[in-house]
PDB file of C-alpha atoms in Angstrom:
ATOM      1  CA  MET A   1      -0.497  -0.174   0.065  1.00 41.00           C
ATOM      2  CA  LYS A   2       1.586   3.524  -1.273  1.00 45.00           C
ATOM      3  CA  GLN A   3       2.454   5.473   2.024  1.00 46.00           C
ATOM      4  CA  ARG A   4       0.435   9.071   2.234  1.00 51.00           C
ATOM      5  CA  ARG A   5       3.033  11.741   3.053  1.00 51.00           C
ATOM      6  CA  THR A   6       2.512  14.136   5.985  1.00 50.00           C
ATOM      7  CA  SER A   7       2.408  17.230   7.305  1.00 49.00           C
ATOM      8  CA  ILE A   8       6.754  17.034   7.367  1.00 46.00           C
ATOM      9  CA  SER A   9       6.611  17.074   3.298  1.00 56.00           C
ATOM     10  CA  TRP A  10       4.562  20.660   3.887  1.00 52.00           C
ATOM     11  CA  MET A  11       6.550  22.168   6.240  1.00 51.00           C
ATOM     12  CA  LYS A  12       9.243  22.140   3.612  1.00 58.00           C
ATOM     13  CA  THR A  13       7.357  23.172   0.440  1.00 54.00           C
ATOM     14  CA  GLU A  14       5.387  25.926   2.754  1.00 61.00           C
ATOM     15  CA  GLU A  15       9.553  26.762   3.941  1.00 62.00           C
ATOM     16  CA  SER A  16      10.714  26.987   0.151  1.00 62.00           C
ATOM     17  CA  THR A  17       7.523  28.757  -1.299  1.00 66.00           C
ATOM     18  CA  GLY A  18       6.943  31.153   2.177  1.00 77.00           C
ATOM     19  CA  LYS A  19       2.948  30.693   1.147  1.00 84.00           C
ATOM     20  CA  LEU A  20       0.600  27.762   3.134  1.00 90.00           C
ATOM     21  CA  PRO A  21      -0.996  24.852   1.045  1.00 93.00           C
ATOM     22  CA  PRO A  22      -4.443  25.478  -0.086  1.00 96.00           C
ATOM     23  CA  SER A  23      -6.547  24.526   2.603  1.00 97.00           C
ATOM     24  CA  SER A  24      -9.789  25.425   3.842  1.00 97.00           C
ATOM     25  CA  VAL A  25      -9.993  24.169   7.612  1.00 97.00           C
ATOM     26  CA  ASP A  26     -14.352  26.216   8.201  1.00 97.00           C
ATOM     27  CA  GLU A  27     -14.945  23.884   5.617  1.00 97.00           C
ATOM     28  CA  GLU A  28     -13.316  21.216   7.052  1.00 98.00           C
ATOM     29  CA  LYS A  29     -15.192  22.270  10.642  1.00 98.00           C
ATOM     30  CA  TYR A  30     -18.476  22.059   8.645  1.00 97.00           C
ATOM     31  CA  ILE A  31     -18.381  18.844   7.327  1.00 98.00           C
ATOM     32  CA  VAL A  32     -17.466  16.850  10.429  1.00 98.00           C
ATOM     33  CA  GLY A  33     -19.820  19.323  12.354  1.00 97.00           C
ATOM     34  CA  THR A  34     -22.971  18.729   9.680  1.00 97.00           C
ATOM     35  CA  ILE A  35     -21.782  15.031  10.427  1.00 97.00           C
ATOM     36  CA  LEU A  36     -22.213  14.706  13.848  1.00 96.00           C
ATOM     37  CA  THR A  37     -25.387  16.423  14.307  1.00 94.00           C
ATOM     38  CA  ASP A  38     -27.052  14.646  11.657  1.00 94.00           C
ATOM     39  CA  ASN A  39     -25.765  10.839  10.999  1.00 91.00           C
ATOM     40  CA  LYS A  40     -27.380  10.758   8.128  1.00 92.00           C
ATOM     41  CA  ALA A  41     -24.702  12.841   6.856  1.00 95.00           C
ATOM     42  CA  ILE A  42     -22.371  10.493   5.869  1.00 96.00           C
ATOM     43  CA  GLU A  43     -24.596   8.645   3.544  1.00 95.00           C
ATOM     44  CA  TYR A  44     -23.537  11.667   1.354  1.00 95.00           C
ATOM     45  CA  CYS A  45     -19.480  11.618   1.889  1.00 96.00           C
ATOM     46  CA  ASP A  46     -18.781   8.181  -0.317  1.00 96.00           C
ATOM     47  CA  ARG A  47     -15.923   9.974  -2.025  1.00 97.00           C
ATOM     48  CA  LEU A  48     -14.228  11.917   0.880  1.00 98.00           C
ATOM     49  CA  LYS A  49     -11.278   9.883   3.246  1.00 98.00           C
ATOM     50  CA  PRO A  50      -9.837  10.997   5.852  1.00 98.00           C
ATOM     51  CA  PHE A  51      -6.419  12.642   3.611  1.00 98.00           C
ATOM     52  CA  HIS A  52      -8.715  14.340   2.156  1.00 98.00           C
ATOM     53  CA  PHE A  53      -8.542  16.839   5.427  1.00 98.00           C
ATOM     54  CA  TYR A  54      -5.493  20.156   5.625  1.00 98.00           C
ATOM     55  CA  LYS A  55      -6.303  19.461   9.392  1.00 97.00           C
ATOM     56  CA  GLU A  56      -4.935  16.721  11.047  1.00 97.00           C
ATOM     57  CA  GLU A  57      -7.890  16.508  14.508  1.00 97.00           C
ATOM     58  CA  HIS A  58     -10.589  16.417  11.489  1.00 98.00           C
ATOM     59  CA  LYS A  59      -8.598  13.798  10.189  1.00 98.00           C
ATOM     60  CA  LEU A  60      -8.677  11.725  12.755  1.00 98.00           C
ATOM     61  CA  ILE A  61     -12.498  12.819  13.530  1.00 98.00           C
ATOM     62  CA  PHE A  62     -13.350  11.683  10.552  1.00 98.00           C
ATOM     63  CA  GLU A  63     -11.195   8.724  10.774  1.00 98.00           C
ATOM     64  CA  LEU A  64     -13.201   8.128  13.801  1.00 98.00           C
ATOM     65  CA  MET A  65     -16.983   8.106  11.960  1.00 98.00           C
ATOM     66  CA  LEU A  66     -16.140   5.540   9.326  1.00 98.00           C
ATOM     67  CA  ILE A  67     -14.603   2.611  11.854  1.00 97.00           C
ATOM     68  CA  LEU A  68     -18.064   4.009  13.612  1.00 98.00           C
ATOM     69  CA  LYS A  69     -20.674   3.867  10.539  1.00 97.00           C
ATOM     70  CA  GLU A  70     -18.725   0.688   9.346  1.00 97.00           C
ATOM     71  CA  GLU A  71     -19.893  -0.974  12.822  1.00 97.00           C
ATOM     72  CA  GLY A  72     -23.602   0.429  12.632  1.00 97.00           C
ATOM     73  CA  ARG A  73     -23.579   2.835  15.366  1.00 97.00           C
ATOM     74  CA  THR A  74     -24.137   6.745  15.552  1.00 97.00           C
ATOM     75  CA  ILE A  75     -22.364   8.944  15.107  1.00 97.00           C
ATOM     76  CA  ASP A  76     -22.206  11.395  18.090  1.00 96.00           C
ATOM     77  CA  ILE A  77     -20.439  13.599  19.919  1.00 95.00           C
ATOM     78  CA  ILE A  78     -20.437  10.905  23.080  1.00 96.00           C
ATOM     79  CA  SER A  79     -19.697   7.817  20.776  1.00 97.00           C
ATOM     80  CA  ILE A  80     -16.498  10.359  19.048  1.00 97.00           C
ATOM     81  CA  THR A  81     -15.430  10.526  22.205  1.00 96.00           C
ATOM     82  CA  GLN A  82     -15.393   7.325  23.683  1.00 96.00           C
ATOM     83  CA  THR A  83     -13.999   6.253  20.137  1.00 97.00           C
ATOM     84  CA  SER A  84     -11.243   8.533  20.446  1.00 97.00           C
ATOM     85  CA  TYR A  85     -10.339   7.322  23.865  1.00 96.00           C
ATOM     86  CA  LYS A  86     -10.253   3.516  22.611  1.00 95.00           C
ATOM     87  CA  LYS A  87      -7.073   4.510  19.461  1.00 95.00           C
ATOM     88  CA  LYS A  88      -5.849   6.603  21.860  1.00 95.00           C
ATOM     89  CA  TYR A  89      -5.967   9.870  19.858  1.00 94.00           C
ATOM     90  CA  ASN A  90      -7.648  11.577  23.279  1.00 90.00           C
ATOM     91  CA  ASP A  91      -4.833  13.806  23.429  1.00 93.00           C
ATOM     92  CA  ARG A  92      -5.972  15.142  20.382  1.00 94.00           C
ATOM     93  CA  LEU A  93      -9.473  15.339  19.989  1.00 96.00           C
ATOM     94  CA  THR A  94     -10.397  16.614  23.410  1.00 95.00           C
ATOM     95  CA  PRO A  95     -13.867  16.187  24.531  1.00 95.00           C
ATOM     96  CA  TYR A  96     -14.205  20.567  24.209  1.00 96.00           C
ATOM     97  CA  PHE A  97     -12.606  20.024  20.697  1.00 96.00           C
ATOM     98  CA  ILE A  98     -15.114  17.706  19.120  1.00 96.00           C
ATOM     99  CA  THR A  99     -18.120  19.905  20.912  1.00 96.00           C
ATOM    100  CA  GLN A 100     -16.612  23.493  19.327  1.00 97.00           C
ATOM    101  CA  ILE A 101     -16.775  21.128  15.933  1.00 96.00           C
ATOM    102  CA  SER A 102     -20.827  20.809  16.426  1.00 95.00           C
ATOM    103  CA  ASN A 103     -21.187  23.760  16.395  1.00 96.00           C
ATOM    104  CA  TYR A 104     -20.054  23.930  12.849  1.00 96.00           C
ATOM    105  CA  CYS A 105     -23.199  22.944  10.767  1.00 94.00           C
ATOM    106  CA  VAL A 106     -25.138  23.226   6.859  1.00 94.00           C
ATOM    107  CA  MET A 107     -28.564  22.960   7.020  1.00 89.00           C
ATOM    108  CA  ASP A 108     -28.998  21.540   3.608  1.00 90.00           C
ATOM    109  CA  LEU A 109     -27.445  18.390   2.144  1.00 88.00           C
ATOM    110  CA  THR A 110     -26.671  20.524  -1.846  1.00 92.00           C
ATOM    111  CA  GLU A 111     -24.415  22.870   0.889  1.00 96.00           C
ATOM    112  CA  LEU A 112     -22.556  19.919   2.367  1.00 97.00           C
ATOM    113  CA  ASP A 113     -22.178  18.218  -1.085  1.00 96.00           C
ATOM    114  CA  TYR A 114     -20.354  21.945  -2.579  1.00 97.00           C
ATOM    115  CA  LEU A 115     -18.538  21.673   0.164  1.00 97.00           C
ATOM    116  CA  ILE A 116     -16.936  18.590   0.315  1.00 98.00           C
ATOM    117  CA  ASN A 117     -16.235  18.681  -3.402  1.00 97.00           C
ATOM    118  CA  SER A 118     -14.163  21.709  -2.241  1.00 98.00           C
ATOM    119  CA  ILE A 119     -12.264  19.579   0.266  1.00 98.00           C
ATOM    120  CA  ILE A 120     -11.405  17.357  -2.543  1.00 98.00           C
ATOM    121  CA  GLU A 121     -10.323  20.052  -5.203  1.00 98.00           C
ATOM    122  CA  TYR A 122      -7.872  21.509  -2.210  1.00 98.00           C
ATOM    123  CA  TRP A 123      -6.310  17.874  -1.632  1.00 98.00           C
ATOM    124  CA  ILE A 124      -5.515  17.836  -5.514  1.00 98.00           C
ATOM    125  CA  ARG A 125      -4.097  21.358  -5.662  1.00 97.00           C
ATOM    126  CA  ARG A 126      -1.938  20.216  -2.296  1.00 97.00           C
ATOM    127  CA  GLU A 127      -1.140  17.190  -4.493  1.00 97.00           C
ATOM    128  CA  LEU A 128       0.100  18.860  -7.494  1.00 96.00           C
ATOM    129  CA  ILE A 129       1.445  21.073  -5.683  1.00 94.00           C
ATOM    130  CA  LEU A 130       4.219  19.142  -3.414  1.00 94.00           C
ATOM    131  CA  LEU A 131       5.153  16.522  -7.195  1.00 94.00           C
ATOM    132  CA  ASN A 132       5.731  19.317  -8.720  1.00 93.00           C
ATOM    133  CA  SER A 133       7.999  20.727  -5.474  1.00 90.00           C
ATOM    134  CA  MET A 134       9.552  16.954  -5.448  1.00 91.00           C
ATOM    135  CA  PHE A 135      10.000  17.067  -9.114  1.00 89.00           C
ATOM    136  CA  ILE A 136      11.556  20.105  -9.476  1.00 90.00           C
ATOM    137  CA  ALA A 137      14.024  19.704  -6.153  1.00 88.00           C
ATOM    138  CA  GLU A 138      14.914  16.036  -8.302  1.00 87.00           C
ATOM    139  CA  THR A 139      15.883  18.212 -11.527  1.00 87.00           C
ATOM    140  CA  TYR A 140      18.093  20.973  -9.051  1.00 89.00           C
ATOM    141  CA  ASP A 141      19.996  17.075  -7.834  1.00 86.00           C
ATOM    142  CA  LEU A 142      22.918  17.400 -10.436  1.00 88.00           C
ATOM    143  CA  SER A 143      23.611  14.018  -9.028  1.00 87.00           C
ATOM    144  CA  ASN A 144      21.522  12.141 -10.211  1.00 78.00           C
ATOM    145  CA  ASP A 145      21.114  10.638 -13.757  1.00 77.00           C
ATOM    146  CA  LEU A 146      17.797  12.391 -16.335  1.00 67.00           C
TER     147      LEU A 146
END
């Protein structure tokens, strides 16, 4: 299985360009918050994967949501908090943080679909930037043959 790049790779890219990678933390909050308040919303997130999220805490919460969905359990503040303790994520996902995220919510699924598309587009842009940065770095390395 292919190893996912980490935020450490992004830090190198940020240092070299002086720019933050494309992302929208607020849109991520709205997706996660909507699922926390309406369990049916997870059914509309079939294209979305944890690695699409920029913020690490949002990746972790979404991963837990997918686990709960697979187990057929209700997705809410309590089940996410309990599962985060079992997975040892409780240092990053405090009950306070999870409760705060639940305050973000969209009212209709059309808006949720727009946010999902937007988050995936940001991820594609980050991947392209990272790949191009790696390609440029390889090109400057004269010790490698072309």
